[in-house]
Coordinates of C-alpha atoms in Angstrom, one line a residue:
X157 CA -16.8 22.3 -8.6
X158 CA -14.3 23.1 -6.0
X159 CA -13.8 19.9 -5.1
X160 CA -13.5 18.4 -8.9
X161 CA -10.5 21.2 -9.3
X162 CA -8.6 20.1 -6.4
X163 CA -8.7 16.5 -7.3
X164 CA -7.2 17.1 -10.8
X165 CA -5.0 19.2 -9.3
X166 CA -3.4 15.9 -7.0
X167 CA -3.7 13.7 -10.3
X168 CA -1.7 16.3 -12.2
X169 CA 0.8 16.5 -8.9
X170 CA 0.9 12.9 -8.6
X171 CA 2.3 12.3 -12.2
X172 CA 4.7 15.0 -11.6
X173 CA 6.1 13.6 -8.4
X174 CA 6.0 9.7 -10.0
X175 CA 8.1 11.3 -12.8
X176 CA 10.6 13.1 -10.9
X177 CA 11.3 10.2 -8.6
X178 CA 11.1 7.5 -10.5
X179 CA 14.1 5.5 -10.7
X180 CA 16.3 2.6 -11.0
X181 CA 17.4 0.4 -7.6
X182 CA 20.9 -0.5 -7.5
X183 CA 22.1 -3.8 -7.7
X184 CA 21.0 -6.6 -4.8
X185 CA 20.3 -10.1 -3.7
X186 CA 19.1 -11.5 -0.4
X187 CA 16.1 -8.4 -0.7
X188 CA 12.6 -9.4 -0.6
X189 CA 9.2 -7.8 -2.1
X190 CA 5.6 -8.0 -1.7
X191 CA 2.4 -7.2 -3.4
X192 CA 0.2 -4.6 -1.7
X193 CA -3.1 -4.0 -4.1
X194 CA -1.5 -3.0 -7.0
X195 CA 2.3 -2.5 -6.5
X196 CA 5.2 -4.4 -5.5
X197 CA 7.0 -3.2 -2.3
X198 CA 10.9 -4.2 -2.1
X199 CA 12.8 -3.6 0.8
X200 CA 16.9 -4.1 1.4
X201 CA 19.0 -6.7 0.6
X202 CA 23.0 -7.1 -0.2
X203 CA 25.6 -6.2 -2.5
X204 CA 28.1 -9.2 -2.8
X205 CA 31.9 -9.6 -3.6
X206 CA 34.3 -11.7 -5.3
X207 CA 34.7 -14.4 -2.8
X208 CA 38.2 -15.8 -1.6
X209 CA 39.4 -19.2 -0.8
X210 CA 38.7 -18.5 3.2
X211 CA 35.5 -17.5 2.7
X212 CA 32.6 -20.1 4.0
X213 CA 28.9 -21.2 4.4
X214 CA 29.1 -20.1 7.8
X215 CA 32.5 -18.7 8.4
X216 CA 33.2 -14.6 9.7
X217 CA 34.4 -13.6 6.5
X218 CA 31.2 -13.6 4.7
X219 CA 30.8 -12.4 0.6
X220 CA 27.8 -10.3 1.8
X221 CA 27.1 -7.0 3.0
X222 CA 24.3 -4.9 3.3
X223 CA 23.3 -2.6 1.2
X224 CA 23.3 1.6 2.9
X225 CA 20.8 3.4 4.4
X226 CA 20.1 5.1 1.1
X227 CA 18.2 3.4 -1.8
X228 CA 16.9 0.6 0.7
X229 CA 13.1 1.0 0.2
X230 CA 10.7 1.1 -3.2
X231 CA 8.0 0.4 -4.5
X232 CA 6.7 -0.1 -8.2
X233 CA 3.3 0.9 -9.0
X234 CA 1.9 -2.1 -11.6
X235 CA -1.6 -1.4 -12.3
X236 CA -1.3 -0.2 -15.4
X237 CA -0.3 -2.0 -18.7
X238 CA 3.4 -1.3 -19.6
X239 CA 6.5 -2.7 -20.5
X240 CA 9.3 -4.5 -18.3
X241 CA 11.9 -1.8 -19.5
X242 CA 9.7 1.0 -18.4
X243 CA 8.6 -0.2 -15.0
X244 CA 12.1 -1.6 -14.1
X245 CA 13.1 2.4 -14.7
X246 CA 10.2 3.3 -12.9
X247 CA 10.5 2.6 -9.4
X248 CA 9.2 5.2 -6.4
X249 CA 12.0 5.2 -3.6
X250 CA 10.3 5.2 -0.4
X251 CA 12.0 8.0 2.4
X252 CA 11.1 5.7 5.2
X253 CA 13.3 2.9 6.6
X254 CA 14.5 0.6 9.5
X255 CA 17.7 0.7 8.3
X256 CA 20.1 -1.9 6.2
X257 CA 19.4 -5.4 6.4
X258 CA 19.1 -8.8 4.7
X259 CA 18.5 -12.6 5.5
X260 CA 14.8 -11.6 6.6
X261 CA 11.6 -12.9 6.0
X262 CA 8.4 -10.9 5.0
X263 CA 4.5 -11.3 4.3
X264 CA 2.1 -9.0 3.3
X265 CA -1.2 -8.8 5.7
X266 CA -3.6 -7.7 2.9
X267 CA -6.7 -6.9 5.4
X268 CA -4.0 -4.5 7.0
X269 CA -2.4 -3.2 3.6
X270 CA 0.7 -3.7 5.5
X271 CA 3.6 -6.2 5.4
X272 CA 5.7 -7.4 8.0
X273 CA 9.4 -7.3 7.7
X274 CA 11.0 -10.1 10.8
X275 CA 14.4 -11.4 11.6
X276 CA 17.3 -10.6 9.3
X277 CA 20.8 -9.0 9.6
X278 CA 21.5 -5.4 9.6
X279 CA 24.4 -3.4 10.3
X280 CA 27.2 -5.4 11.1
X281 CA 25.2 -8.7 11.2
X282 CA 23.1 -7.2 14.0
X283 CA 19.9 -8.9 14.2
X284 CA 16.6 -7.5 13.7
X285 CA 13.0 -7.4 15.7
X286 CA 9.6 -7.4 14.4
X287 CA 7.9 -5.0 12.2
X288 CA 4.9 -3.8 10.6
X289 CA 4.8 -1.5 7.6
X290 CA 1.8 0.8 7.2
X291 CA 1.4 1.9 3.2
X292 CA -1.8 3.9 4.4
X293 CA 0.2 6.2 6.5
X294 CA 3.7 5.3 5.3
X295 CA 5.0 4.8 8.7
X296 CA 6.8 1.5 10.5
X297 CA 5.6 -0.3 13.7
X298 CA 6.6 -2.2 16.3
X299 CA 4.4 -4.9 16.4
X300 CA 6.0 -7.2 19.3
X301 CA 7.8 -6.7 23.0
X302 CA 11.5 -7.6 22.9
X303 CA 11.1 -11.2 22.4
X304 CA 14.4 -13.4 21.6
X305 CA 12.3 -15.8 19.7
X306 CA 12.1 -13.5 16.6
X307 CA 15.7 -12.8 16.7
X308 CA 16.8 -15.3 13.2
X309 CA 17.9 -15.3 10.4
X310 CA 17.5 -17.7 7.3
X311 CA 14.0 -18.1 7.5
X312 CA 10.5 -17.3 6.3
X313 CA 6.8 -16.0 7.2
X314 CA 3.8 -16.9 5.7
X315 CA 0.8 -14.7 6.7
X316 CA -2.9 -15.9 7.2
X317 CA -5.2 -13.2 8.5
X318 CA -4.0 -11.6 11.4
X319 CA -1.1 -14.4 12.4
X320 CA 2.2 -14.7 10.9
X321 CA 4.4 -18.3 11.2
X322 CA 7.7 -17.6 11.3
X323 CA 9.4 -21.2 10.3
X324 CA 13.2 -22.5 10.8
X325 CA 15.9 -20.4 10.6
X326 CA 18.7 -20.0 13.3
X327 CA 20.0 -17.3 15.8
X328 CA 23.4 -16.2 16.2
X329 CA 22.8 -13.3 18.7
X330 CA 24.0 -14.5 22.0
X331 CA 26.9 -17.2 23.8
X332 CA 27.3 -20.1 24.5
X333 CA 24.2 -21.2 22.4
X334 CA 23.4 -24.6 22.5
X335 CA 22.6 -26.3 18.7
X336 CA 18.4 -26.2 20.3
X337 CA 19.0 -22.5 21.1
X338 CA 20.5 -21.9 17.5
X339 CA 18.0 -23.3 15.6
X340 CA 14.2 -23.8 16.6
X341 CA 12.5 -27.4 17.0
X342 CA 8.9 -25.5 16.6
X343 CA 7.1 -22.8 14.6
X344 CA 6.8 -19.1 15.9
X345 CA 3.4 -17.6 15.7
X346 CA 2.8 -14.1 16.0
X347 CA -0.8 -12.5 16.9
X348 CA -0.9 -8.8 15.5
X349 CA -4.4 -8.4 17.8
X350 CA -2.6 -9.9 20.8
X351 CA 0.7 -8.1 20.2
X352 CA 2.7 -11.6 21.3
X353 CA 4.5 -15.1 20.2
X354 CA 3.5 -18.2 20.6
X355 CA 4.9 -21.6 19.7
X356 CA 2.3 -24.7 19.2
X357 CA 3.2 -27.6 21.5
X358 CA 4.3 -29.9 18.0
X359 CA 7.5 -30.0 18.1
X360 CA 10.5 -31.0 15.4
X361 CA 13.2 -33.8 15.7
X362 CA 16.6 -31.7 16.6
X363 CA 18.9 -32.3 14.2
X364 CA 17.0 -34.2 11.6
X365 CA 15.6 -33.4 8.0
X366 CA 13.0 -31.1 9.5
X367 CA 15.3 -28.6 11.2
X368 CA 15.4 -26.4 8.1
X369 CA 17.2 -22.8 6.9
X370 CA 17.7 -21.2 3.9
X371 CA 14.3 -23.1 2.4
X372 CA 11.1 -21.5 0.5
X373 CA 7.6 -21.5 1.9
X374 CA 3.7 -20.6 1.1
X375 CA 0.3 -21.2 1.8
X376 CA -1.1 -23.3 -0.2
X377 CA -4.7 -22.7 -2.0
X378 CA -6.5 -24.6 1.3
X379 CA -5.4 -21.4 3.1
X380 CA -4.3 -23.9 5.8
X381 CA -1.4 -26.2 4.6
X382 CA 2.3 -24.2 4.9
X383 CA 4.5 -25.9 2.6
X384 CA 8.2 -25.8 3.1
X385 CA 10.2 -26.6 0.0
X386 CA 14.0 -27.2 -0.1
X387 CA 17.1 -25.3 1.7
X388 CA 19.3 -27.2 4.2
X389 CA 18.9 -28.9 7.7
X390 CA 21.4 -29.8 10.7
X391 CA 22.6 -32.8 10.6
X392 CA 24.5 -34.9 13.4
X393 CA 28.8 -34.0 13.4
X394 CA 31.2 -36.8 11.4
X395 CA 32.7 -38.9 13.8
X396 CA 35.2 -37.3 13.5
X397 CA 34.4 -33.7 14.0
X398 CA 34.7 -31.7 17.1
X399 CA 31.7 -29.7 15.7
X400 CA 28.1 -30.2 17.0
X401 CA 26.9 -29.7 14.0
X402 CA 26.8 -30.3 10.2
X403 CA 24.8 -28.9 6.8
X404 CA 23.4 -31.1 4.5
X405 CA 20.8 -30.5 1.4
X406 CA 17.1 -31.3 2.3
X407 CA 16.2 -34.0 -0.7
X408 CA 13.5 -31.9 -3.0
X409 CA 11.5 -35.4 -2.7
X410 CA 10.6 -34.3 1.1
X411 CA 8.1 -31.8 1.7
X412 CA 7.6 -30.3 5.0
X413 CA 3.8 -29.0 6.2
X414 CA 2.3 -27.5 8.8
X415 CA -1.1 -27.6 9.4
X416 CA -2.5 -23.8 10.7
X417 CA -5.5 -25.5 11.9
X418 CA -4.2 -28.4 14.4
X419 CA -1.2 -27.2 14.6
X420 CA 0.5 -30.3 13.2
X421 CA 3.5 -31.1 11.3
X422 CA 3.9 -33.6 8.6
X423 CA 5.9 -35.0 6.1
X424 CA 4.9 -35.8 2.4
X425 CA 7.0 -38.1 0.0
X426 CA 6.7 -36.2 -3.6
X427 CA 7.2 -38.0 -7.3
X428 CA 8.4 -37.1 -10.8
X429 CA 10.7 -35.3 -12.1
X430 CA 13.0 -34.5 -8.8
X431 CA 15.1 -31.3 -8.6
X432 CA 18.4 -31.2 -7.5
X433 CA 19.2 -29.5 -3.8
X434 CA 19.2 -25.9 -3.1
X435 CA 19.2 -22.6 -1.3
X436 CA 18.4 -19.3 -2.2
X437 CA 15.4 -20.1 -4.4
X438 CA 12.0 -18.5 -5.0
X439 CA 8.6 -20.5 -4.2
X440 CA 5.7 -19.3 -5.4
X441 CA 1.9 -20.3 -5.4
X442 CA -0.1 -20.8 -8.8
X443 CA -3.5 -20.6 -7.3
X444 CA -5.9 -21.0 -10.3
X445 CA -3.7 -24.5 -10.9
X446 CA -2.8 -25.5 -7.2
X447 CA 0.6 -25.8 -8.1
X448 CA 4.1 -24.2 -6.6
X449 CA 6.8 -22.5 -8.7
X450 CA 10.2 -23.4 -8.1
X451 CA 12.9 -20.9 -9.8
X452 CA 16.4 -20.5 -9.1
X453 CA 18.7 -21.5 -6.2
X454 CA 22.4 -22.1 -5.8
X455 CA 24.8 -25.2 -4.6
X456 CA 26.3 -23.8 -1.4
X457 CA 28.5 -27.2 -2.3
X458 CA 30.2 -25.8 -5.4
X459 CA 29.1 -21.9 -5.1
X460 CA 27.3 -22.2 -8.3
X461 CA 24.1 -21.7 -9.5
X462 CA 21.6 -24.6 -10.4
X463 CA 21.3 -25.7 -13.7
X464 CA 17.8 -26.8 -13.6
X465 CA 16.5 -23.7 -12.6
X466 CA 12.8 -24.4 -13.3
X467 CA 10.2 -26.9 -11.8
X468 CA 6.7 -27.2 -11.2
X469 CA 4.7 -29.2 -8.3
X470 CA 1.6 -30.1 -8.2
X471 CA 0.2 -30.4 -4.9
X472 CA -3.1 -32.7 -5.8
X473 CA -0.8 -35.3 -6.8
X474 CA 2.7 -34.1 -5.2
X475 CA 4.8 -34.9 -8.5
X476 CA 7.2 -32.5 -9.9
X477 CA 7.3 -31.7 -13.2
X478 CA 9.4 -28.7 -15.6
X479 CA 8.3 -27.9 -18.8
X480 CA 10.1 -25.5 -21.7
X481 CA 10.1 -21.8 -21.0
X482 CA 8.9 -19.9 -24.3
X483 CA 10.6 -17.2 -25.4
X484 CA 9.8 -14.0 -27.6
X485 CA 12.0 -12.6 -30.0
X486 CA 13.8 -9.6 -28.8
X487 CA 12.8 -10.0 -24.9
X488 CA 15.2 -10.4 -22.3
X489 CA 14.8 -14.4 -21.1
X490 CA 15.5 -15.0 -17.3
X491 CA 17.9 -17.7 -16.7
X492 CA 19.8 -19.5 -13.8
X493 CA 19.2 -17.0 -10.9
X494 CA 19.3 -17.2 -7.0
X495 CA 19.0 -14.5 -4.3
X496 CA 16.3 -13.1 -6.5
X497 CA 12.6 -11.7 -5.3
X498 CA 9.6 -13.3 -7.3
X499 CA 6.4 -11.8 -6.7
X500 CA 2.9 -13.0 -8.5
X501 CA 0.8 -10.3 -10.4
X502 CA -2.1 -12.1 -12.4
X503 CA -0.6 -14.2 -14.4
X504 CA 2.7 -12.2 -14.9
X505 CA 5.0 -14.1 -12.3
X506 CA 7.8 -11.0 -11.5
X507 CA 11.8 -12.3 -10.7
X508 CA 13.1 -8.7 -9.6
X509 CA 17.4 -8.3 -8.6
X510 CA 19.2 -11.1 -7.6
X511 CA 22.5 -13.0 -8.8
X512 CA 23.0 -14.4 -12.3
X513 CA 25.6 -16.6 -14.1
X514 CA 27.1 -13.9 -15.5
X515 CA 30.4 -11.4 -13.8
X516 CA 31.1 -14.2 -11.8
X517 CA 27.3 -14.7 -10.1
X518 CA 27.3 -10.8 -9.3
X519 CA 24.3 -9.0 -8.1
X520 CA 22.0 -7.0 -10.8
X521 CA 19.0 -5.4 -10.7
X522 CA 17.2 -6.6 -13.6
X523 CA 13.5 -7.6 -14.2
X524 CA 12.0 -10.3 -15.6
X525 CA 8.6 -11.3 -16.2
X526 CA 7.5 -14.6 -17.0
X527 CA 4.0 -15.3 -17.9
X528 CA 2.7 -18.2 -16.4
X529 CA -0.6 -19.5 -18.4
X530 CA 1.8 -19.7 -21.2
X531 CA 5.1 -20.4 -19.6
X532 CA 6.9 -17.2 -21.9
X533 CA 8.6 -14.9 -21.0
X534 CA 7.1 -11.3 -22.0
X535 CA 8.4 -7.8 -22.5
X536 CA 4.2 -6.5 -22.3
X537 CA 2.7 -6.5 -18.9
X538 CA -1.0 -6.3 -18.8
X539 CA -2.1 -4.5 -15.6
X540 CA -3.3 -5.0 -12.1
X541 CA -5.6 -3.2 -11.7
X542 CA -8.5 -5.1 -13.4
X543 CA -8.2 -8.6 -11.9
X544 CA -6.9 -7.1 -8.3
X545 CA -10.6 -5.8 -8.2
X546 CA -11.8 -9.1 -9.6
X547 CA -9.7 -11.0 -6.5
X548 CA -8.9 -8.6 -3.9
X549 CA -11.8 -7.2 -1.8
X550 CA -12.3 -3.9 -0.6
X551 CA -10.2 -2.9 2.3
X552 CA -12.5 -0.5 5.0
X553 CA -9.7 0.7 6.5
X554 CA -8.3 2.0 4.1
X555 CA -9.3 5.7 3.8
X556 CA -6.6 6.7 1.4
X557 CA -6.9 7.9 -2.3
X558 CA -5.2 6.4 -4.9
X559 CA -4.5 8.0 -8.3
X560 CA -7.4 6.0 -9.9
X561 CA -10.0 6.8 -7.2
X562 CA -9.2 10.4 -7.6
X563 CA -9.9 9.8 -11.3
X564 CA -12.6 8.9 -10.5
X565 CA -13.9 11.6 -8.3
X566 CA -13.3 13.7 -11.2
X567 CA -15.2 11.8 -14.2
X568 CA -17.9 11.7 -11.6
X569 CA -17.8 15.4 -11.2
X570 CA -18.2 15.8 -14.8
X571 CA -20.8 13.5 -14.8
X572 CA -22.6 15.3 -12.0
X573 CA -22.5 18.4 -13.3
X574 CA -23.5 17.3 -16.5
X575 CA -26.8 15.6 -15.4
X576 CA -27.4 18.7 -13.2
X577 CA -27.2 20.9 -15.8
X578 CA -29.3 18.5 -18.1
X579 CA -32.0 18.9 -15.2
X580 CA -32.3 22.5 -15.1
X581 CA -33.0 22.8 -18.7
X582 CA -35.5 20.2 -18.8
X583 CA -37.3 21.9 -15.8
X584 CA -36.9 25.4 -17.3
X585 CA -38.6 24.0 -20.1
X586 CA -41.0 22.2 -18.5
X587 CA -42.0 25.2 -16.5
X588 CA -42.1 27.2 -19.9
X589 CA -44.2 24.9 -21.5
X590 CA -46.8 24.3 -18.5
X591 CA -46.9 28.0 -17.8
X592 CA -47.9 28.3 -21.6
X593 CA -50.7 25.9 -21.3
X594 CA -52.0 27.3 -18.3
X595 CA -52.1 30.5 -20.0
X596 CA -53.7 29.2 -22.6
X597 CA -56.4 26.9 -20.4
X598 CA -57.3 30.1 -18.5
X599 CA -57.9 32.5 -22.2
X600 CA -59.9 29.7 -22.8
X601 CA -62.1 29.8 -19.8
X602 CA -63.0 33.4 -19.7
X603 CA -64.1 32.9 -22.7
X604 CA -66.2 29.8 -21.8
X605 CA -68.8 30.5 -18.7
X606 CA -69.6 27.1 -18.5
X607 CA -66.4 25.6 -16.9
X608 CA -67.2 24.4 -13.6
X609 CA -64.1 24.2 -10.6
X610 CA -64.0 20.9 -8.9
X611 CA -62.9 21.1 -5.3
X612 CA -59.2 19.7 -4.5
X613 CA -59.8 16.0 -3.0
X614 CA -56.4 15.7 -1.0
X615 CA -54.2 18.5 0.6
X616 CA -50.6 18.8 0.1
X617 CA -49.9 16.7 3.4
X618 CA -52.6 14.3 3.2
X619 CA -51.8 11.2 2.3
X620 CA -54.5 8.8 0.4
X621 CA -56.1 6.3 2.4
X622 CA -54.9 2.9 -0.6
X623 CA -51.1 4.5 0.1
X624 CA -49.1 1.3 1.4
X625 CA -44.7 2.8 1.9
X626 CA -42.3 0.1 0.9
X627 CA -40.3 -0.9 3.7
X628 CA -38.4 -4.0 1.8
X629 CA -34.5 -3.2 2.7
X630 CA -32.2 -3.2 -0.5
X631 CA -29.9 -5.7 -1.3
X632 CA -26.9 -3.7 -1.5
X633 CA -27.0 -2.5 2.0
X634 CA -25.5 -5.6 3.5
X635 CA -21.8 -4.9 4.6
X636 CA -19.5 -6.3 2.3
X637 CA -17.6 -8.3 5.6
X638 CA -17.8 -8.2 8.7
X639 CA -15.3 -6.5 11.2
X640 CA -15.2 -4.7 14.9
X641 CA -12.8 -2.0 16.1
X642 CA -10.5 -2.5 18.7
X643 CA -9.5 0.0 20.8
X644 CA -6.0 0.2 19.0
X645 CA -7.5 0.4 15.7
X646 CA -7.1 -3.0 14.8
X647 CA -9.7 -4.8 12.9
X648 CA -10.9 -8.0 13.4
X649 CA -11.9 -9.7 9.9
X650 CA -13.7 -12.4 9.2
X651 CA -11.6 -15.1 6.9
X652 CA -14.8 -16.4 5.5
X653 CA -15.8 -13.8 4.0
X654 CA -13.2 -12.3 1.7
X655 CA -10.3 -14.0 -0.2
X656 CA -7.4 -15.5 1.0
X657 CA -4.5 -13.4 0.4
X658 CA -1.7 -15.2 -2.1
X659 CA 1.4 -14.9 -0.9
X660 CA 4.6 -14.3 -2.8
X661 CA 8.1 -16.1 -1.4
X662 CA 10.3 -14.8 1.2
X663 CA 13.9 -14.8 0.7
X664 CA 16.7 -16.7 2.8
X665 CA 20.2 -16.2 3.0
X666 CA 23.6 -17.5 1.3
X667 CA 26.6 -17.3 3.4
X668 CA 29.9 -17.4 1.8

């Protein structure tokens, strides 16, 4: 009973602190999010100005700059059916930071319930390590020693089981950089059991196509092919330029993988409907279909945003494809957008912040939600919380209580005490009722002197000599998956047996 009275007391506490601190982010681009079981975790991002005629791609007087140490970090609980007006007004800000920064990548490690948040600019274009964000314990980690090789910007991480690939970007901490020091000829690979980088011996051409920043990847539904889709590469200087160096759009025909199991890069040639070059767009994977979302982007040429904002590639045949985005009367439609988060929840693909065509492409901080079976965009968002059970399976290390496992300690309570109380009575009133008919067999045997008592075969501890015990094991005792402690609390998980998480893009930069 005790126990059933605290645990309504927490729910009743935790929609009291949810209501209190809900609220709305401010304005941003160049953030990133994640989804964690059922809620999206965003974390930084910039606020952008009016550019002039000096500002450049890559020149010091950027139209960027980070957004404060305050309102840096939310989260937006989605496992519940609601509308995108109410959960865009709904978010939780989360106390606990690494301070400003943007131009990062980030992956959530769903065996963990953590994401990791590498590379980026902070402060003053100050670079940023490694880290690991614990949602159990709400608390940041250091995940690496102090490593150069994660110190970029302009990239991205995809996550598979314990190891995170940190692909292309470049590095502008340091002097005297050479254009190989700048930006990286191989992927990064970081062990979370290991604590350390490594970099496969397959290599990139320098200054070719494949040197890549500012592009989109994912895992694709093989849980082994890294797609890398659009952005720009380093070309070799004019003739004429004293610069080592050029930028030029990667062609949205070429597709870059790499292969997590040998370790191999290739290039693939796609078809269809081709989509002009970009940076700044969103990527994400269609599992069910085997297909990759492109949305958004921007010309870095022109400083505008791309017109044909929406494509679809199918990665059985490699062919791109778009198709007309339905609308609803009365709900907000998404449009030409770039900067933006877009993070996968069912079949309700999120866009969250970013710039629009609108106020001369400044930042917002609206939501949009686009549903993806259908291709409309949609004001009603059915919940999580159903098919995350249906696709997500149980994390053992994770000890906490959410709001709908304390709801159900308490139904279960009820229920308990229910059936409890259900058993007395029947065994009150089965104790009445035998008592009665003893009463009533021993009347009658006083009366009757021909009753004979038979003698008791078995004792109370014997056991009868035909008595076989089952000793078949149930079914349902069988772990779940398999897993072994480390002494530093990590767990080792086996991939086979539990999905594949699905990965939402990470967001590179724009400089201007």
């Amino acid at each position: 009973m005790f126990i059933c009275k605290t645990s309504l007391f927490f729910i009743v506490l935790n929609i009291f602190l949810t209501f209190v601190q809900a609220e709305k982010p401010s304005d941003r681009a160049h953030h990133d999010c994640v989804l964690l079981d059922t809620k999206i975790y965003c974390y930084g991002g910039a606020i952008r100005r009016l550019p002039s005629d000096s500002d450049s791609f890559d020149s010091g007087n950027e139209a960027n700059e980070a957004i404060s140490q305050s309102g840096l970090f939310y989260s937006l609980d989605v496992s519940k059916p609601s509308n995108v007006s109410t959960l865009n007004n709904n978010w939780s800000p989360i106390d606990t930071n690494i301070g400003p920064n943007y131009y990062f990548a980030m992956a959530a490690i769903p065996s963990r319930n953590s994401f990791i948040l590498t590379g980026g600019r902070g402060h003053s274009k100050d670079q940023q390590l490694s880290v690991l964000y614990d949602v159990n314990n709400n608390i940041w980690k250091n995940e690496t020693d102090s490593d150069l090789r994660d110190f970029y910007d302009s990239h991205t991480a995809v996550a598979k089981d314990d190891l995170v690939y940190i692909g292309g970007g470049r590095r502008i901490v340091g002097t005297n950089l050479t254009v190989d020091e700048i930006f990286p000829q191989n992927i990064r690979i970081l062990r979370f059991d290991a604590r350390y980088w490594r970099s496969p011996k397959a290599t990139l051409s320098r200054l070719s196509i494949d040197i890549r920043l500012h592009h989109k990847s994912v895992l694709g539904s093989d849980g082994k092919t890294i797609y890398y889709v659009g952005g720009m590469y380093t070309a070799p200087p004019d003739p004429v330029s004293y610069d080592d160096y050029r930028y030029e759009y990667v062609p949205m025909n070429s597709i870059l993988t790499f292969d997590t199991d040998s370790e191999t890069w290739n290039n693939i040639t796609t078809e269809g409907l081709i989509p002009s070059g970009r940076i700044d767009h969103s990527l994400t994977l269609k599992p069910h279909t085997n297909e990759l979302i492109l949305y958004g982007g921007v010309d870095t040429g022109t400083i505008n945003l791309v017109r044909d904002y929406f494509y679809i590639l199918n990665l059985d045949t490699m062919t791109w494809s778009n198709t007309t985005l339905n609308t609803t009367p009365g709900v907000d439609q998404g449009g030409p957008l770039y900067g933006h988060a877009a993070v996968l929840v069912g079949d309700s693909l999120f866009f969250i912040f970013g710039c629009n065509d609108s106020e001369y492409q400044q930042v917002n901080n609206y939501l949009h939600v686009l549903n993806v079976s259908s291709y409309t965009w949609i004001e009603s968002v059915p919940g999580a919380e159903a098919q995350q059970k249906i696709i997500s399976p149980p994390n053992d290390d994770d000890k906490s209580l959410t709001v709908g496992a304390i709801a159900g300690i308490v139904v279960g309570c009820v229920a308990a005490i229910s059936i409890i109380a259900g058993l007395i009575v029947f065994f009150v009133l089965r104790k009445k009722r035998q008592l009665n008919r003893g009463d009533t067999i021993k009347s009658d045997a006083y009366e009757d002197k021909n009753i004979i008592e038979l003698p008791i075969e078995y004792s109370n501890n014997s056991t009868p000599n035909n008595f076989t015990a089952n000793t078949t094991k149930a079914s349902w005792l069988a772990p779940y998956r398999t897993g072994s402690r480390k002494p530093d609390g990590a767990t080792t998980i086996d991939s086979n047996s539990f999905q594949r998480s699905k990965l939402s893009p990470v967001k590179p930069d724009l400089h201007l």
